[in-house]
């Protein structure tokens, strides 16, 4: 595992149990190092906006919280900077966001509904020298936007992709997910899971949740046979499980 000079240790997702969104809880690896570096470069960004994109559960919201904390620390800002989900944005909210300060986070950019509102929000923050951090599952240039002016503006926003985890990061992530549930897994458990699971952040989250559910429901210790049951359960009902 790697560390940066700022001591970010690294990654977390949106956990249902004791979510840890602090700087020291983020797991850094090659797949997300570029995103972490760009987040830490604020206020010396090359452009007023930045977009972090990657699959569900990869740590985008966690990095957004790290960014918000860094902003507050550097500027001595007494309040948390505004966060808004793109699908909730409208013209009125865009103006309120612009009036609330010069730094905001817009999450889930791929779900934008009111493109005109986003266009105005973008222009307002650019014109006053503010900053916007976007998060998205897709790169802005790949979004199917109808408004040409918005497409052209988002295409020039610098981006950093968070890619699929390697073995080391996946192992560390699984340990983190278990620890957030006050479970200390053995190395054998982690090694078996890494060797047999789908290699994604979101599946890691689902698998740990399913393992914990089975363990609690059946009052059984976590073991390789129990993990096999959890894997089988997730493969039988992938659509239903993906909703949680």
Short mmCIF file of C-alpha atoms in Angstrom, two decimals:
data_model
loop_
_atom_site.label_atom_id
_atom_site.label_comp_id
_atom_site.label_asym_id
_atom_site.label_seq_id
_atom_site.Cartn_x
_atom_site.Cartn_y
_atom_site.Cartn_z
CA UNK A 1 0.00 0.00 0.00
CA UNK A 2 1.18 3.48 -0.82
CA UNK A 3 1.13 6.72 1.10
CA UNK A 4 1.40 10.28 -0.05
CA UNK A 5 3.13 13.12 1.73
CA UNK A 6 -0.23 14.32 2.99
CA UNK A 7 -0.80 10.98 4.75
CA UNK A 8 -3.99 10.06 2.97
CA UNK A 9 -4.12 6.39 3.69
CA UNK A 10 -7.04 5.71 1.58
CA UNK A 11 -10.46 4.65 0.06
CA UNK A 12 -13.92 4.05 1.32
CA UNK A 13 -17.28 3.69 -0.21
CA UNK A 14 -20.77 4.63 0.97
CA UNK A 15 -21.02 2.08 3.79
CA UNK A 16 -24.29 1.30 5.55
CA UNK A 17 -22.32 0.63 8.76
CA UNK A 18 -20.06 3.27 10.30
CA UNK A 19 -19.04 4.99 7.07
CA UNK A 20 -15.50 6.36 7.40
CA UNK A 21 -15.07 9.29 5.05
CA UNK A 22 -12.02 10.92 6.56
CA UNK A 23 -8.75 11.60 4.78
CA UNK A 24 -6.98 8.88 6.75
CA UNK A 25 -9.52 6.24 5.66
CA UNK A 26 -9.00 6.45 1.90
CA UNK A 27 -7.06 3.57 0.38
CA UNK A 28 -4.63 4.78 -2.28
CA UNK A 29 -3.47 2.55 -5.14
CA UNK A 30 -2.50 2.93 -8.78
CA UNK A 31 -6.15 2.86 -9.83
CA UNK A 32 -7.02 6.05 -7.92
CA UNK A 33 -3.69 7.81 -7.36
CA UNK A 34 -4.26 10.36 -10.14
CA UNK A 35 -7.64 11.36 -8.69
CA UNK A 36 -6.15 11.78 -5.22
CA UNK A 37 -3.29 13.87 -6.58
CA UNK A 38 -5.64 16.23 -8.43
CA UNK A 39 -7.89 16.61 -5.38
CA UNK A 40 -4.87 17.53 -3.27
CA UNK A 41 -3.62 20.09 -5.80
CA UNK A 42 -6.48 22.48 -5.05
CA UNK A 43 -6.34 25.53 -5.07
CA UNK A 44 -3.67 25.17 -7.77
CA UNK A 45 -5.93 23.48 -10.30
CA UNK A 46 -5.26 24.10 -13.99
CA UNK A 47 -8.95 24.89 -14.49
CA UNK A 48 -11.76 26.06 -12.24
CA UNK A 49 -13.51 22.66 -12.37
CA UNK A 50 -12.51 19.00 -12.03
CA UNK A 51 -14.37 15.73 -12.60
CA UNK A 52 -13.58 12.47 -10.81
CA UNK A 53 -15.27 9.53 -12.53
CA UNK A 54 -15.46 5.79 -12.07
CA UNK A 55 -17.81 2.92 -11.21
CA UNK A 56 -20.29 2.93 -8.36
CA UNK A 57 -18.69 2.55 -4.95
CA UNK A 58 -15.14 3.33 -6.07
CA UNK A 59 -14.66 6.18 -3.60
CA UNK A 60 -15.78 9.27 -5.54
CA UNK A 61 -18.00 10.56 -2.74
CA UNK A 62 -15.27 9.83 -0.23
CA UNK A 63 -12.81 11.93 -2.23
CA UNK A 64 -15.42 14.68 -2.49
CA UNK A 65 -15.63 14.71 1.32
CA UNK A 66 -11.83 14.83 1.54
CA UNK A 67 -11.89 17.78 -0.87
CA UNK A 68 -14.51 19.57 1.24
CA UNK A 69 -12.45 19.04 4.38
CA UNK A 70 -9.29 20.30 2.67
CA UNK A 71 -11.15 23.38 1.43
CA UNK A 72 -12.41 24.19 4.92
CA UNK A 73 -8.94 23.72 6.40
CA UNK A 74 -7.11 25.82 3.82
CA UNK A 75 -9.65 28.66 3.73
CA UNK A 76 -10.76 28.51 7.38
CA UNK A 77 -14.28 28.21 6.03
CA UNK A 78 -16.62 27.58 9.00
CA UNK A 79 -19.24 25.61 7.08
CA UNK A 80 -19.26 22.56 4.88
CA UNK A 81 -19.27 23.52 1.21
CA UNK A 82 -22.55 22.72 -0.59
CA UNK A 83 -23.07 19.29 -2.15
CA UNK A 84 -25.84 18.63 -4.66
CA UNK A 85 -26.78 15.64 -6.81
CA UNK A 86 -27.00 16.54 -10.47
CA UNK A 87 -30.49 15.10 -10.87
CA UNK A 88 -31.78 17.53 -8.20
CA UNK A 89 -30.37 20.61 -9.88
CA UNK A 90 -32.68 23.27 -11.33
CA UNK A 91 -32.34 26.96 -12.14
CA UNK A 92 -33.41 28.14 -8.68
CA UNK A 93 -30.99 25.77 -6.94
CA UNK A 94 -28.21 26.77 -9.34
CA UNK A 95 -28.58 30.41 -8.29
CA UNK A 96 -28.74 29.46 -4.60
CA UNK A 97 -25.60 27.35 -4.97
CA UNK A 98 -23.82 30.27 -6.63
CA UNK A 99 -24.87 32.59 -3.80
CA UNK A 100 -23.80 30.16 -1.08
CA UNK A 101 -20.07 30.43 -1.76
CA UNK A 102 -17.38 29.98 -4.36
CA UNK A 103 -16.90 26.22 -4.10
CA UNK A 104 -19.38 23.35 -4.56
CA UNK A 105 -19.56 19.63 -5.28
CA UNK A 106 -21.95 18.28 -7.93
CA UNK A 107 -22.34 14.50 -7.64
CA UNK A 108 -23.62 11.90 -10.13
CA UNK A 109 -23.12 14.13 -13.16
CA UNK A 110 -24.36 11.33 -15.44
CA UNK A 111 -27.86 11.72 -13.96
CA UNK A 112 -28.30 15.37 -14.93
CA UNK A 113 -31.87 16.21 -15.96
CA UNK A 114 -31.90 20.01 -16.21
CA UNK A 115 -29.01 20.70 -18.59
CA UNK A 116 -29.86 24.39 -18.77
CA UNK A 117 -29.44 24.70 -15.00
CA UNK A 118 -26.07 22.96 -15.11
CA UNK A 119 -25.00 25.21 -17.98
CA UNK A 120 -25.81 28.33 -15.93
CA UNK A 121 -24.18 26.92 -12.80
CA UNK A 122 -21.01 26.18 -14.76
CA UNK A 123 -20.90 29.70 -16.22
CA UNK A 124 -21.61 31.42 -12.91
CA UNK A 125 -18.77 29.66 -11.08
CA UNK A 126 -16.37 30.11 -13.98
CA UNK A 127 -17.13 33.82 -14.25
CA UNK A 128 -16.60 34.58 -10.56
CA UNK A 129 -13.49 32.43 -10.20
CA UNK A 130 -15.18 29.74 -8.14
CA UNK A 131 -14.54 25.99 -8.17
CA UNK A 132 -16.71 22.98 -8.95
CA UNK A 133 -15.85 19.35 -8.22
CA UNK A 134 -17.94 16.95 -10.28
CA UNK A 135 -18.29 13.23 -9.67
CA UNK A 136 -19.64 10.89 -12.32
CA UNK A 137 -19.75 7.27 -13.40
CA UNK A 138 -18.80 8.35 -16.92
CA UNK A 139 -16.29 10.85 -18.26
CA UNK A 140 -18.04 14.15 -19.09
CA UNK A 141 -17.07 13.81 -22.76
CA UNK A 142 -19.02 10.52 -22.96
CA UNK A 143 -22.27 11.83 -21.49
CA UNK A 144 -25.24 11.93 -23.86
CA UNK A 145 -26.09 15.61 -23.43
CA UNK A 146 -28.56 17.44 -25.64
CA UNK A 147 -27.33 20.98 -25.03
CA UNK A 148 -24.37 21.65 -27.37
CA UNK A 149 -22.94 24.51 -25.31
CA UNK A 150 -22.95 22.36 -22.18
CA UNK A 151 -21.27 19.47 -24.04
CA UNK A 152 -18.50 21.74 -25.27
CA UNK A 153 -17.86 23.18 -21.82
CA UNK A 154 -17.77 19.87 -19.99
CA UNK A 155 -15.39 18.39 -22.56
CA UNK A 156 -12.66 20.79 -21.45
CA UNK A 157 -13.02 20.01 -17.74
CA UNK A 158 -9.93 18.09 -16.51
CA UNK A 159 -10.78 14.54 -15.42
CA UNK A 160 -9.32 11.66 -13.45
CA UNK A 161 -10.62 8.11 -13.72
CA UNK A 162 -10.77 5.69 -10.83
CA UNK A 163 -10.19 2.27 -12.38
CA UNK A 164 -10.92 -1.28 -11.24
CA UNK A 165 -8.97 -2.37 -8.14
CA UNK A 166 -5.90 -4.60 -8.26
CA UNK A 167 -5.39 -7.49 -5.80
CA UNK A 168 -3.69 -5.39 -3.14
CA UNK A 169 -6.35 -2.69 -3.17
CA UNK A 170 -9.18 -5.21 -3.28
CA UNK A 171 -7.72 -7.01 -0.25
CA UNK A 172 -7.34 -3.76 1.67
CA UNK A 173 -10.85 -2.70 0.70
CA UNK A 174 -12.36 -5.96 1.94
CA UNK A 175 -10.54 -5.59 5.25
CA UNK A 176 -11.85 -2.02 5.52
CA UNK A 177 -15.42 -3.08 4.75
CA UNK A 178 -15.27 -5.82 7.41
CA UNK A 179 -13.65 -3.51 9.96
CA UNK A 180 -16.43 -0.96 9.47
CA UNK A 181 -18.74 -3.75 10.64
CA UNK A 182 -16.45 -4.50 13.60
CA UNK A 183 -15.32 -7.77 12.02
CA UNK A 184 -11.64 -8.74 11.82
CA UNK A 185 -11.22 -11.18 8.90
CA UNK A 186 -8.36 -13.66 8.69
CA UNK A 187 -5.85 -13.48 5.79
CA UNK A 188 -7.21 -16.82 4.52
CA UNK A 189 -10.72 -15.36 4.28
CA UNK A 190 -9.52 -12.30 2.38
CA UNK A 191 -7.35 -14.33 0.01
CA UNK A 192 -10.22 -16.68 -0.79
CA UNK A 193 -12.58 -13.79 -1.48
CA UNK A 194 -10.14 -11.99 -3.77
CA UNK A 195 -9.54 -15.18 -5.75
CA UNK A 196 -13.23 -15.99 -6.25
CA UNK A 197 -15.20 -12.73 -6.43
CA UNK A 198 -16.08 -10.29 -9.18
CA UNK A 199 -13.38 -7.67 -9.33
CA UNK A 200 -15.28 -4.49 -8.62
CA UNK A 201 -15.76 -2.05 -5.77
CA UNK A 202 -19.53 -2.43 -5.80
CA UNK A 203 -19.42 -6.25 -5.69
CA UNK A 204 -16.97 -6.12 -2.76
CA UNK A 205 -19.50 -4.04 -0.87
CA UNK A 206 -22.38 -6.38 -1.72
CA UNK A 207 -20.37 -9.48 -0.83
CA UNK A 208 -19.30 -8.23 2.60
CA UNK A 209 -22.88 -7.20 3.32
CA UNK A 210 -24.19 -10.64 2.29
CA UNK A 211 -21.55 -12.43 4.37
CA UNK A 212 -22.46 -10.36 7.41
CA UNK A 213 -26.18 -10.93 6.84
CA UNK A 214 -25.76 -14.72 6.66
CA UNK A 215 -23.43 -14.75 9.67
CA UNK A 216 -25.87 -12.77 11.80
CA UNK A 217 -28.99 -14.60 10.64
CA UNK A 218 -27.50 -18.06 11.17
CA UNK A 219 -25.28 -17.14 14.12
CA UNK A 220 -22.28 -18.63 12.33
CA UNK A 221 -18.67 -17.55 12.34
CA UNK A 222 -17.35 -16.25 9.04
CA UNK A 223 -15.67 -19.11 7.20
CA UNK A 224 -14.90 -20.17 3.64
CA UNK A 225 -18.08 -22.33 3.44
CA UNK A 226 -20.12 -19.31 4.52
CA UNK A 227 -18.39 -17.16 1.89
CA UNK A 228 -19.27 -19.77 -0.75
CA UNK A 229 -22.92 -19.46 0.29
CA UNK A 230 -22.76 -15.68 0.00
CA UNK A 231 -21.16 -15.87 -3.44
CA UNK A 232 -23.81 -18.32 -4.61
CA UNK A 233 -26.57 -16.13 -3.22
CA UNK A 234 -25.33 -13.06 -5.06
CA UNK A 235 -24.99 -14.97 -8.33
CA UNK A 236 -28.54 -16.35 -8.04
CA UNK A 237 -30.19 -12.97 -7.51
CA UNK A 238 -27.83 -10.37 -9.06
CA UNK A 239 -30.59 -7.93 -10.06
CA UNK A 240 -32.29 -7.90 -6.69
CA UNK A 241 -28.99 -7.69 -4.81
CA UNK A 242 -27.77 -4.80 -6.92
CA UNK A 243 -30.54 -2.64 -5.47
CA UNK A 244 -29.01 -2.62 -2.00
#
